[in-house]
Coordinates of C-alpha atoms in Angstrom, one line a residue:
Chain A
X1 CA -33.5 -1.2 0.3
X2 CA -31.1 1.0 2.7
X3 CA -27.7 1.5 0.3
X4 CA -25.6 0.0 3.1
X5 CA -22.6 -3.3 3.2
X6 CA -21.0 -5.3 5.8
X7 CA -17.5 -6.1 5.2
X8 CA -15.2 -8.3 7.0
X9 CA -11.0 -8.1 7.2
X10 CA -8.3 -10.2 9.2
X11 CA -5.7 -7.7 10.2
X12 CA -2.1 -9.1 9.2
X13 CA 1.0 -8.2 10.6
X14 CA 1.9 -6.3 7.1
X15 CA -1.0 -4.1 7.9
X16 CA 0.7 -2.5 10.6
X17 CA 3.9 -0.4 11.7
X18 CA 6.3 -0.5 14.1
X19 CA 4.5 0.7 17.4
X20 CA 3.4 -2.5 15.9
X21 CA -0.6 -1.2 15.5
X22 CA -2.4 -1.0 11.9
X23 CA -0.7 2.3 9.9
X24 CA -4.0 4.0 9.4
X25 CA -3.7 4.7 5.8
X26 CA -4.9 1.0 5.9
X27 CA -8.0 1.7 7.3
X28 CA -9.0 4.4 4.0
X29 CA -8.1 1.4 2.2
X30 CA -10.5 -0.4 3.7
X31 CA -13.2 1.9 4.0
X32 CA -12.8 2.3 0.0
X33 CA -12.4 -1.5 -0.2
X34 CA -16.2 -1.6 1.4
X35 CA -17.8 0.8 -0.9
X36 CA -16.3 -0.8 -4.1
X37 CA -17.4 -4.6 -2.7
X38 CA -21.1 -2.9 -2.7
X39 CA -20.6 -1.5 -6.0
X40 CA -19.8 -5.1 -7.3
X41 CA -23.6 -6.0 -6.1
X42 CA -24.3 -3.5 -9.1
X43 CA -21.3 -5.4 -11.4
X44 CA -18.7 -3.0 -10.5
X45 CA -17.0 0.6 -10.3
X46 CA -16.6 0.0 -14.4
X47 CA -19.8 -1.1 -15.0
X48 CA -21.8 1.5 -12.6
X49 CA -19.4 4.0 -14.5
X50 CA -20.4 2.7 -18.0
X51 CA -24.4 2.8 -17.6
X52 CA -24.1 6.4 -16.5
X53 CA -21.3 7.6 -18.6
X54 CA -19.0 8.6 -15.8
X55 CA -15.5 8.8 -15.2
X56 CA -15.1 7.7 -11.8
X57 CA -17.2 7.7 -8.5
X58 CA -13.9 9.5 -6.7
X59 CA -13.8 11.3 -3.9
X60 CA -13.7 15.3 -2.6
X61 CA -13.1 14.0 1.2
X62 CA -12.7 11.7 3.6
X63 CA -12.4 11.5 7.0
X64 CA -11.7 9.1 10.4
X65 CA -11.8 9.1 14.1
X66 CA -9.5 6.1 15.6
X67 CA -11.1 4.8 18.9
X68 CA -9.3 2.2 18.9
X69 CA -5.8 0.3 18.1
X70 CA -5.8 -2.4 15.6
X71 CA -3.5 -5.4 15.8
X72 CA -2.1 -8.7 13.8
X73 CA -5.1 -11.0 14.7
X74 CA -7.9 -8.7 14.8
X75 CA -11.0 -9.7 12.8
X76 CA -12.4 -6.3 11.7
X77 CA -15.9 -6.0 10.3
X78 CA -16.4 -2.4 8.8
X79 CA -20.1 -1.4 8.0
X80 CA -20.9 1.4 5.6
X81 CA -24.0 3.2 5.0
X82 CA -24.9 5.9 2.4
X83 CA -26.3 8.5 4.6
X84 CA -27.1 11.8 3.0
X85 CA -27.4 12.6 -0.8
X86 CA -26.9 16.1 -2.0
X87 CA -26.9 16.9 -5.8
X88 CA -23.4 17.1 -6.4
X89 CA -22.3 14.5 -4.0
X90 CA -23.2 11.9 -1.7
X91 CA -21.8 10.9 1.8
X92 CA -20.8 7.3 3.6
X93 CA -20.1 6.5 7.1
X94 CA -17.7 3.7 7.8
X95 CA -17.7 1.7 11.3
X96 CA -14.9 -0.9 11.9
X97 CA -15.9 -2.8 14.5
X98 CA -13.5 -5.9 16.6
X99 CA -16.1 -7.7 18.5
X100 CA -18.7 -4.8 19.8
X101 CA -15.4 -2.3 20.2
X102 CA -15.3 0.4 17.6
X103 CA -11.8 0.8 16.5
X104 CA -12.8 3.8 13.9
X105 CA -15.3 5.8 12.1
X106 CA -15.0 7.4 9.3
X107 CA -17.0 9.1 6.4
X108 CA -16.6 9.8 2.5
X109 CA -18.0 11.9 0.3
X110 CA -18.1 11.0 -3.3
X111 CA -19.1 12.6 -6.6
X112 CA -19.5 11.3 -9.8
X113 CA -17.1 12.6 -11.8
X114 CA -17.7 13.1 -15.5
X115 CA -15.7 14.1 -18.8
X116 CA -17.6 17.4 -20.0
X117 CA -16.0 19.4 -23.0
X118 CA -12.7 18.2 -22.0
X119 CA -12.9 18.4 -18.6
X120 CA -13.2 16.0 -15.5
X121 CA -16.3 18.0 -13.3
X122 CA -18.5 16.9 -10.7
X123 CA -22.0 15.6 -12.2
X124 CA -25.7 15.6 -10.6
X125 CA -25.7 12.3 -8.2
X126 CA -29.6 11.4 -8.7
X127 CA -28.9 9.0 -11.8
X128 CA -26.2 7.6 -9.3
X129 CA -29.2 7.3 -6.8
X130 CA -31.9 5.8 -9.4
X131 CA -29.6 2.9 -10.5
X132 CA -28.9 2.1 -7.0
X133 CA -32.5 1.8 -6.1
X134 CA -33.8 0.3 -9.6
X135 CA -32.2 -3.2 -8.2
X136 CA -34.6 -4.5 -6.0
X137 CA -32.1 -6.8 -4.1
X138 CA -28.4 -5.8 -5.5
Chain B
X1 CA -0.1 -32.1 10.1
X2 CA 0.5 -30.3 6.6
X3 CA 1.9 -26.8 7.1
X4 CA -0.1 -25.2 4.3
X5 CA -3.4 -22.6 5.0
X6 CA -6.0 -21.4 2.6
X7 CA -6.8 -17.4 2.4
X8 CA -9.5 -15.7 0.7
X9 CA -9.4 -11.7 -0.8
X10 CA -12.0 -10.0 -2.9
X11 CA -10.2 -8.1 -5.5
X12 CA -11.5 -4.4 -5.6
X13 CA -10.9 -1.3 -7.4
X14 CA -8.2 -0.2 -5.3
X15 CA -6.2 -2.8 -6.0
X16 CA -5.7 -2.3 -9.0
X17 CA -3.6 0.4 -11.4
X18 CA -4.7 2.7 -14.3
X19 CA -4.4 -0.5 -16.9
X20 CA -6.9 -2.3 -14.4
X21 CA -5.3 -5.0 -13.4
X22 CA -3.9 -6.0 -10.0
X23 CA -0.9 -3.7 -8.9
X24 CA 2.0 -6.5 -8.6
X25 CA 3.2 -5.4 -5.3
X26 CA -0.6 -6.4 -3.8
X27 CA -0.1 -9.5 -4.9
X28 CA 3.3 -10.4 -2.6
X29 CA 1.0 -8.3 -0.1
X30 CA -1.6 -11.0 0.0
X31 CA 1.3 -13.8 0.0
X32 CA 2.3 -12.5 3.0
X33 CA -1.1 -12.0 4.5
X34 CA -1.4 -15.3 3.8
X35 CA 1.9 -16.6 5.8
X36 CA 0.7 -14.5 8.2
X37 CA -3.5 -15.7 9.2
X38 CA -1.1 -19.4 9.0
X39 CA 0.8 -17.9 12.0
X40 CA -1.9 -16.4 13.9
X41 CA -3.2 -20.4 14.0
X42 CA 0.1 -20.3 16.9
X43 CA -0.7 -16.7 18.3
X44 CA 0.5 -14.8 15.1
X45 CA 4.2 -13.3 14.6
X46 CA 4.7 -12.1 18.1
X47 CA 3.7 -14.6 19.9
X48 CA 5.9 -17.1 17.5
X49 CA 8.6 -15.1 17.9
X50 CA 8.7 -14.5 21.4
X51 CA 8.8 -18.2 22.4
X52 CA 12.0 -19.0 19.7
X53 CA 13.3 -15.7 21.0
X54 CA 13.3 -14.3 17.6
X55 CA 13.2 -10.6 16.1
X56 CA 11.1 -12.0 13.0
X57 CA 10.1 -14.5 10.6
X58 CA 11.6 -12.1 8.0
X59 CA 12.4 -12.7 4.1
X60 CA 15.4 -13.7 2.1
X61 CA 14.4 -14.0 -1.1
X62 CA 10.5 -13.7 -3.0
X63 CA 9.4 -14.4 -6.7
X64 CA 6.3 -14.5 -8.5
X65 CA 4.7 -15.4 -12.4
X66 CA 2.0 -13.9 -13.0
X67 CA -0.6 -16.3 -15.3
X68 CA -3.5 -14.7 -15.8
X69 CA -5.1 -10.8 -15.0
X70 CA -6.5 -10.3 -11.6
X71 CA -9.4 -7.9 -11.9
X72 CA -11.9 -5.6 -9.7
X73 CA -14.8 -8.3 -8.2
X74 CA -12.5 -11.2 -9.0
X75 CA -12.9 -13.2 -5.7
X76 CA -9.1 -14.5 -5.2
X77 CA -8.2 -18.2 -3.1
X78 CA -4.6 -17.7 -2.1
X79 CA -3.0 -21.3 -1.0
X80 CA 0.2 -21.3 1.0
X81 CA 2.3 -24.3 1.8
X82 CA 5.4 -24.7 3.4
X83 CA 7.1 -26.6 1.0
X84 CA 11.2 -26.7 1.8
X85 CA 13.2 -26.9 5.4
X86 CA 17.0 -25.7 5.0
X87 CA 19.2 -25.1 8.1
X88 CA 19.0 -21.5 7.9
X89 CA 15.6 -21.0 5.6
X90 CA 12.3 -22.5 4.7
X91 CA 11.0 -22.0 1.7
X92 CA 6.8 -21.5 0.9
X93 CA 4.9 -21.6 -2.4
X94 CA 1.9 -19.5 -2.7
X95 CA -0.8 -20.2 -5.3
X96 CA -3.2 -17.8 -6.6
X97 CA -6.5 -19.1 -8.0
X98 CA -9.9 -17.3 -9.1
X99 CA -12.7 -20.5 -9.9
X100 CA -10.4 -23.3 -11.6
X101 CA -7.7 -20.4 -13.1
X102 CA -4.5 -20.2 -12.1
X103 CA -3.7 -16.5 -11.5
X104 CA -0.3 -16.6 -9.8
X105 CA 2.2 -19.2 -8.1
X106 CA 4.8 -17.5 -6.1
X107 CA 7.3 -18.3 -3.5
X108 CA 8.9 -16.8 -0.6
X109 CA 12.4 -18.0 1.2
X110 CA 11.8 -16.9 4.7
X111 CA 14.2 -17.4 7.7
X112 CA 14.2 -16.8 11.5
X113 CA 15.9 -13.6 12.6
X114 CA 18.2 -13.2 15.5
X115 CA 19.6 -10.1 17.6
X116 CA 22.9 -12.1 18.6
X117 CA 25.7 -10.0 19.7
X118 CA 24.2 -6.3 18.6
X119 CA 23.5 -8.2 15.1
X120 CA 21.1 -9.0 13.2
X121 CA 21.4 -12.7 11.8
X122 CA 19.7 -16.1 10.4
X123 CA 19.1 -18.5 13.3
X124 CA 18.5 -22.4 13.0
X125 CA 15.1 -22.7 11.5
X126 CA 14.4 -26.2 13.5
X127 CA 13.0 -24.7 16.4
X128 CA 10.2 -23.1 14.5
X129 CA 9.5 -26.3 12.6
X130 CA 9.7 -28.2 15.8
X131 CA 7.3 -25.3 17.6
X132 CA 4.8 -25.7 14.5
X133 CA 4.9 -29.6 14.8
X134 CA 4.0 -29.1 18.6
X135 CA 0.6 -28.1 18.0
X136 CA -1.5 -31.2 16.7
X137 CA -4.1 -28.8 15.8
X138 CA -3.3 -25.6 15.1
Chain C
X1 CA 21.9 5.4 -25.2
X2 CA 21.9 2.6 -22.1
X3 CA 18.2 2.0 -21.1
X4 CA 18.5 2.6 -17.1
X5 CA 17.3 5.0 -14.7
X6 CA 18.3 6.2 -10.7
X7 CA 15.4 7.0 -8.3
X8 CA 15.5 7.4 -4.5
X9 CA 13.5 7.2 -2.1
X10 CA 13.8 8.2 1.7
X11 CA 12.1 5.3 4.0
X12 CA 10.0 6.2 6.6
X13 CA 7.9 4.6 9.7
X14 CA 4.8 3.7 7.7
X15 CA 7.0 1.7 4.8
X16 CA 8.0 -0.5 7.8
X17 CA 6.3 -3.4 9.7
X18 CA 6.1 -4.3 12.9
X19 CA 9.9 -5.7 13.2
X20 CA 11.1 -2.2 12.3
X21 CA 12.0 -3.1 8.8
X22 CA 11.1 -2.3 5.8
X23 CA 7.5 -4.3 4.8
X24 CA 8.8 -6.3 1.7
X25 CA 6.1 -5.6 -1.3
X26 CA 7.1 -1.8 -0.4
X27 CA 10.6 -3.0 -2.7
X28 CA 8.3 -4.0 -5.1
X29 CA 6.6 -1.0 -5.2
X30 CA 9.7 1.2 -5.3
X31 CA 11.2 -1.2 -8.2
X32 CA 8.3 -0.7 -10.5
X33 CA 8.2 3.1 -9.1
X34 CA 11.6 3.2 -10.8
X35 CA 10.4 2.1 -14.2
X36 CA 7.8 4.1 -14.2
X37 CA 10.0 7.0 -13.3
X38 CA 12.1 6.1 -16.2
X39 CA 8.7 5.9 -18.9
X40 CA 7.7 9.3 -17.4
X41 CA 11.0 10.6 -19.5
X42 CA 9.3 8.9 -22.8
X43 CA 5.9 10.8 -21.9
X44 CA 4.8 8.3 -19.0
X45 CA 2.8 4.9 -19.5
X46 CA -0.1 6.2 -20.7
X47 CA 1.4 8.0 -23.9
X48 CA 4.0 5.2 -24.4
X49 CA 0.9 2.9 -24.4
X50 CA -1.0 5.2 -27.1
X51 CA 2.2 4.9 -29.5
X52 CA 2.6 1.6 -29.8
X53 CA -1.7 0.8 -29.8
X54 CA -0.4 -1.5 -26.0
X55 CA -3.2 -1.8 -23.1
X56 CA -0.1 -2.2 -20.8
X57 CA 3.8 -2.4 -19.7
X58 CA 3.0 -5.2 -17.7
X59 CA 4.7 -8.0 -15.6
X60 CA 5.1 -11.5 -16.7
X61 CA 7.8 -12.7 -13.4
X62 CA 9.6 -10.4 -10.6
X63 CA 11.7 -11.2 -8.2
X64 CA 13.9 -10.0 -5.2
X65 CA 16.8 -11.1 -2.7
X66 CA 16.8 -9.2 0.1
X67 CA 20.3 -8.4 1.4
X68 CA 20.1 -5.9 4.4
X69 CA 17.0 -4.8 6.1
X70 CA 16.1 -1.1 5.4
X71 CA 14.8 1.0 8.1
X72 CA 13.4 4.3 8.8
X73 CA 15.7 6.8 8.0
X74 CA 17.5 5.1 5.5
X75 CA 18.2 7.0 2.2
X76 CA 17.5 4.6 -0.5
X77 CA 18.7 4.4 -3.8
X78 CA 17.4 2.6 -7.0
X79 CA 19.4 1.6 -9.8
X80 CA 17.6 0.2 -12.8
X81 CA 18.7 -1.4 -16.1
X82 CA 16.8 -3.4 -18.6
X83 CA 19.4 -6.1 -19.4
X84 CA 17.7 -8.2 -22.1
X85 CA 15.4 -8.6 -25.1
X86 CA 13.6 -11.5 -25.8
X87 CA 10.6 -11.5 -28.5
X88 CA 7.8 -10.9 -26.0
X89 CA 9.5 -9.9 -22.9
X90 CA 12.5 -7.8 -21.8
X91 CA 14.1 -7.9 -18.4
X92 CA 15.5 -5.3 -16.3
X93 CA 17.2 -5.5 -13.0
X94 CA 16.8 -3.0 -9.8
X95 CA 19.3 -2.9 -7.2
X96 CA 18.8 -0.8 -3.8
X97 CA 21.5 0.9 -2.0
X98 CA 22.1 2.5 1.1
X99 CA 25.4 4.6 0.8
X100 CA 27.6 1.7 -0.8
X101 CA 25.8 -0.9 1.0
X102 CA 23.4 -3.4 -1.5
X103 CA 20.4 -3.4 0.1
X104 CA 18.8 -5.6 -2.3
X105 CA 18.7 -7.2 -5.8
X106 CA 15.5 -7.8 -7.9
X107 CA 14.2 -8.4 -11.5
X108 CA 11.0 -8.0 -13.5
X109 CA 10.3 -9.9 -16.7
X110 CA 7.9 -7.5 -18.6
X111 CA 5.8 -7.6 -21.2
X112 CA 3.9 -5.5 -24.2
X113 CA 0.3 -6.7 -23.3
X114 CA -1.4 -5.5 -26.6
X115 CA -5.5 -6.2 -26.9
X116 CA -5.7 -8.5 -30.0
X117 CA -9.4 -10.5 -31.4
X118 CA -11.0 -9.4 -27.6
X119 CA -8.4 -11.5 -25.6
X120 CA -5.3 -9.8 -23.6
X121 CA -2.2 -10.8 -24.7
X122 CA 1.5 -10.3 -25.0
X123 CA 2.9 -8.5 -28.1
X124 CA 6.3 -8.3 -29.9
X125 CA 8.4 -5.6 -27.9
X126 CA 10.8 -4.8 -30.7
X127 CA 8.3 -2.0 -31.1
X128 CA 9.0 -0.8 -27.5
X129 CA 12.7 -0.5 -27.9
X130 CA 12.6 1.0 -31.1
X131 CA 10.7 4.1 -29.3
X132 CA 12.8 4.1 -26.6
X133 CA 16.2 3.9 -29.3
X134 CA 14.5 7.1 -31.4
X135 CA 14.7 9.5 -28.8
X136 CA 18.3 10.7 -29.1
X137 CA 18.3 12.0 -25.0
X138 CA 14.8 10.8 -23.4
Chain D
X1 CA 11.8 27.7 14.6
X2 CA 8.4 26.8 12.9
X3 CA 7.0 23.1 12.9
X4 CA 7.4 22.7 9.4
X5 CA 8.5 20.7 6.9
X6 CA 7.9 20.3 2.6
X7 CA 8.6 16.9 1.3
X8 CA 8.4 16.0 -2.6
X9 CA 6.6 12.9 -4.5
X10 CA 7.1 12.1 -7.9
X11 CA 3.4 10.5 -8.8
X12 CA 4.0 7.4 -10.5
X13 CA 2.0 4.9 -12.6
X14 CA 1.2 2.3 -9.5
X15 CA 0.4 5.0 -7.3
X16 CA -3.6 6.0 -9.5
X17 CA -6.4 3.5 -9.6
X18 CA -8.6 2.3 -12.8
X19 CA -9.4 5.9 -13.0
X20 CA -6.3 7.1 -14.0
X21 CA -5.9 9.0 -10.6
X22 CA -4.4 8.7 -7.4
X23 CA -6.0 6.1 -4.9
X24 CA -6.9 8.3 -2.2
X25 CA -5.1 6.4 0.6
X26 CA -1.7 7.1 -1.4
X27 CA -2.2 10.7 0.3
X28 CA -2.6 10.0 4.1
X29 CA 0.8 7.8 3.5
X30 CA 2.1 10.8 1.6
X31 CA 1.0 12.8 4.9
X32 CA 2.0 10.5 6.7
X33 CA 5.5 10.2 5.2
X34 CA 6.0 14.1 5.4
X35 CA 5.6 14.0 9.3
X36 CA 8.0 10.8 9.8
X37 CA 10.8 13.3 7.6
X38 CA 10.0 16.0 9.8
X39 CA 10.8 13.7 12.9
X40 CA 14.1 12.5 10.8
X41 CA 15.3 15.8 12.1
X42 CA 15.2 15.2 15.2
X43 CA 16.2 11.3 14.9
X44 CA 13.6 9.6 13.5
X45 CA 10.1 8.4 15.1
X46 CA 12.0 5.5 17.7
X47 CA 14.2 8.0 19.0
X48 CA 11.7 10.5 20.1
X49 CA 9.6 7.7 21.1
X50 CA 12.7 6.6 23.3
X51 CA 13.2 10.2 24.1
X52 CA 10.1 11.0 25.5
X53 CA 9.6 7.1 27.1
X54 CA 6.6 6.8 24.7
X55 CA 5.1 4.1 22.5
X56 CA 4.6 6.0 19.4
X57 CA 3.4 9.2 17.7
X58 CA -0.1 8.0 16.6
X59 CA -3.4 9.6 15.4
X60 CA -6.4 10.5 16.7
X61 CA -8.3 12.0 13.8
X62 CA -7.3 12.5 9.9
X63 CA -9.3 14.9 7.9
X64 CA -8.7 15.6 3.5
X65 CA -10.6 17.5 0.7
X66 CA -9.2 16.7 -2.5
X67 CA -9.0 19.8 -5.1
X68 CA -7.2 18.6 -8.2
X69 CA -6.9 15.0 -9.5
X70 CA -3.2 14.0 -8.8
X71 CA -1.7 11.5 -12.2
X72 CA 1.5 9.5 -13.3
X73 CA 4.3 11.9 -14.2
X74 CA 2.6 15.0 -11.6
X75 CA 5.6 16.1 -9.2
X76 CA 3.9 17.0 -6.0
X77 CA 5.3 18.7 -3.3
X78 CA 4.0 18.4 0.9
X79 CA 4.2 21.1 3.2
X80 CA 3.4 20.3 6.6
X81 CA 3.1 22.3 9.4
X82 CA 1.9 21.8 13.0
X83 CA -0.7 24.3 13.7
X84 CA -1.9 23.8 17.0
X85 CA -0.7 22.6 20.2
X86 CA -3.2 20.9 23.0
X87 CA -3.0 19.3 25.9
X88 CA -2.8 15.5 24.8
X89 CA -3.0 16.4 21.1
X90 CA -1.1 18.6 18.4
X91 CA -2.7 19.1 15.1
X92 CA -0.6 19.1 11.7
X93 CA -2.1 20.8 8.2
X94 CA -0.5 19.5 5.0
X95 CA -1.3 21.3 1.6
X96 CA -0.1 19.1 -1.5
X97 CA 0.8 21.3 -4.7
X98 CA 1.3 21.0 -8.3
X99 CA 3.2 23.5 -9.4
X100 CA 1.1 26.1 -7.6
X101 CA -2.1 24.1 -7.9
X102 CA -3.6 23.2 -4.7
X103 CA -4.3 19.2 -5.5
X104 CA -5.2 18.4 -1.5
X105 CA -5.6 19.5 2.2
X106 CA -5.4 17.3 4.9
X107 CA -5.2 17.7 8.6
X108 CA -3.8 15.1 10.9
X109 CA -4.7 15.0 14.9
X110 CA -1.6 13.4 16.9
X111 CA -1.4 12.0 20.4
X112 CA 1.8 11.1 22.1
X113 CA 0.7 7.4 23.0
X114 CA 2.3 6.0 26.6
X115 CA 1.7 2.8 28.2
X116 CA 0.7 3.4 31.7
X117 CA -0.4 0.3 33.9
X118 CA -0.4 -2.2 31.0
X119 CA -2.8 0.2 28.7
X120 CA -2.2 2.2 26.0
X121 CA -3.3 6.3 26.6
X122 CA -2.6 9.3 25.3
X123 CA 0.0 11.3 27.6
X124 CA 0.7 14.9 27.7
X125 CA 2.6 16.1 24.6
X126 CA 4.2 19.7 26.1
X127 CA 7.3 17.5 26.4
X128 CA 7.3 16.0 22.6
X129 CA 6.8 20.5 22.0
X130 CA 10.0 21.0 24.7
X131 CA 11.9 18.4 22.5
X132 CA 11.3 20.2 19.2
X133 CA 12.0 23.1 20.5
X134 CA 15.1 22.5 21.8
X135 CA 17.0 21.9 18.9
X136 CA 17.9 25.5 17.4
X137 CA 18.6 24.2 14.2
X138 CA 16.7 20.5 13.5

């Protein structure tokens, strides 16, 4: 089963500034929004976090190219992809999409952030990787 | 024709604050969100406003009660209806629902902004009310 | 000791919408901001929380009246005051001003959500305002 | 005169997620914010826009590692500065601090967006660099 999601989101005036296109912090927002609606295939950030005694699946860094302005109107699909797992972390790549335009693509890479003798560190990903896959369809 | 819509938002993670439950503000966001995929049924806010001539269909006054936690994977049915014409102001009642359960009923007291004379001011809300009428289906 | 607090905040382009103005749940945000400010004197949420065994500071009812747009630029100021004490709620006010010009004028109606026989709910906040009475200067 | 600027943020309560921490797109707006002070300076982002006969000062690319989990009660301070100057772009490093903990990095890739024969491009920005650099003091 590829670890990927397709979201969907109807830009609203609110969403954006006054040159009167989306204010891009917005689009991290949805790129996170993405990830977590695929977590909730696996019951959620706070259940995922539970069965592997972890913190948080936060981030070290992210990352977007705009192609593209966004406007009130625009129905955005964003599709994300888990594309390389290392042991430490794991990377997504984000597409928003209006139509066939891309309007941005970005990427995240996550950790699994753990409590160990008092302190929040960056834990080995594979058990992240083994629950994923241990659901046949999510 | 009824001037009410229906909106949809999948609570995530994001949305919500260290005690894990919805951040307030987010909630007046999706209000207005809400208001807003209602206009884009007539163009959306610029279009609106351009044909009444308007600088925005801004706020005057907003309120909420909160009934009930809204929480990560919670999928949230937001319905608006325009509820109250004054001369200067309509007034719109938002109501928050996750299954059966009430999670919020809020209301917003919007009017119809005006540059007249270097100022910024309320105009006559009956052209928009007539303008929404116009269309027999949105 | 009067139970208030000042904040400010200096707006910028991406707390504005497309109109130029100020994005209304952005007051929201800075009105609970401003509480928040004023726990953080107290040890912050988290440790006021711990003291008095609460899951939350939560929000029962807000509301705002908005009195002059805010724009990029402005320097904002937030003046808060809790006002009243019921059994299981207190209310404070926040008003927002620019120089000596109101700006606008909201209220929160919180609560002290304490987890009690596995079900959320709100607590006796005579508790809350004795910790906040028993520090001499917060 | 450098192309710099440091900005402060008090971290509050509704700015963290569930984890306890800051929700990652809370820091582009906090880069995001820094930049629209710097341009306060010189008038604010309409008035250069106006300035320069531009349509706004927009991105092209946003980059951010994150060092140091940010919490309630952390005051952070910005410091921007623009490090490089291309033909149609200009590229802006912010550092975010605790104390004299590194919490982020981010880099932010600007264009000076014109409208030329009804589209939207990105124009040369050696006159946005002229502008700046003509005010001795900001």
């Amino acid at each position: 089963m590829p670890f990927s999601f397709e979201n969907h989101h109807n830009v609203v005036f609110g969403d954006c500034d006054p040159a009167g296109i989306v204010y891009y912090p917005n689009i991290y927002r949805w790129m996170d929004g993405t990830f977590q609606r695929f977590l909730q295939q696996y019951g959620g950030h706070a259940a995922v976090c539970e069965q592997l005694d972890a913190v948080g699946l936060g981030l070290m860094e992210t990352h977007a190219k705009y192609r593209r302005p966004l406007k009130d109107g625009d129905a955005l699909t964003i599709r994300m992809e888990i594309v390389e797992w290392s042991a430490k972390s794991y990377r997504l790549i984000h597409r928003g999409y209006v139509g066939d335009d891309l309007a941005f693509e970005g990427s995240e890479v996550r950790a699994l952030f753990e409590n160990r003798d008092g302190r929040m560190r960056a834990g080995e990903v594979s058990r992240l990787k083994t629950l994923l896959e241990s659901h046949s369809e999510p």
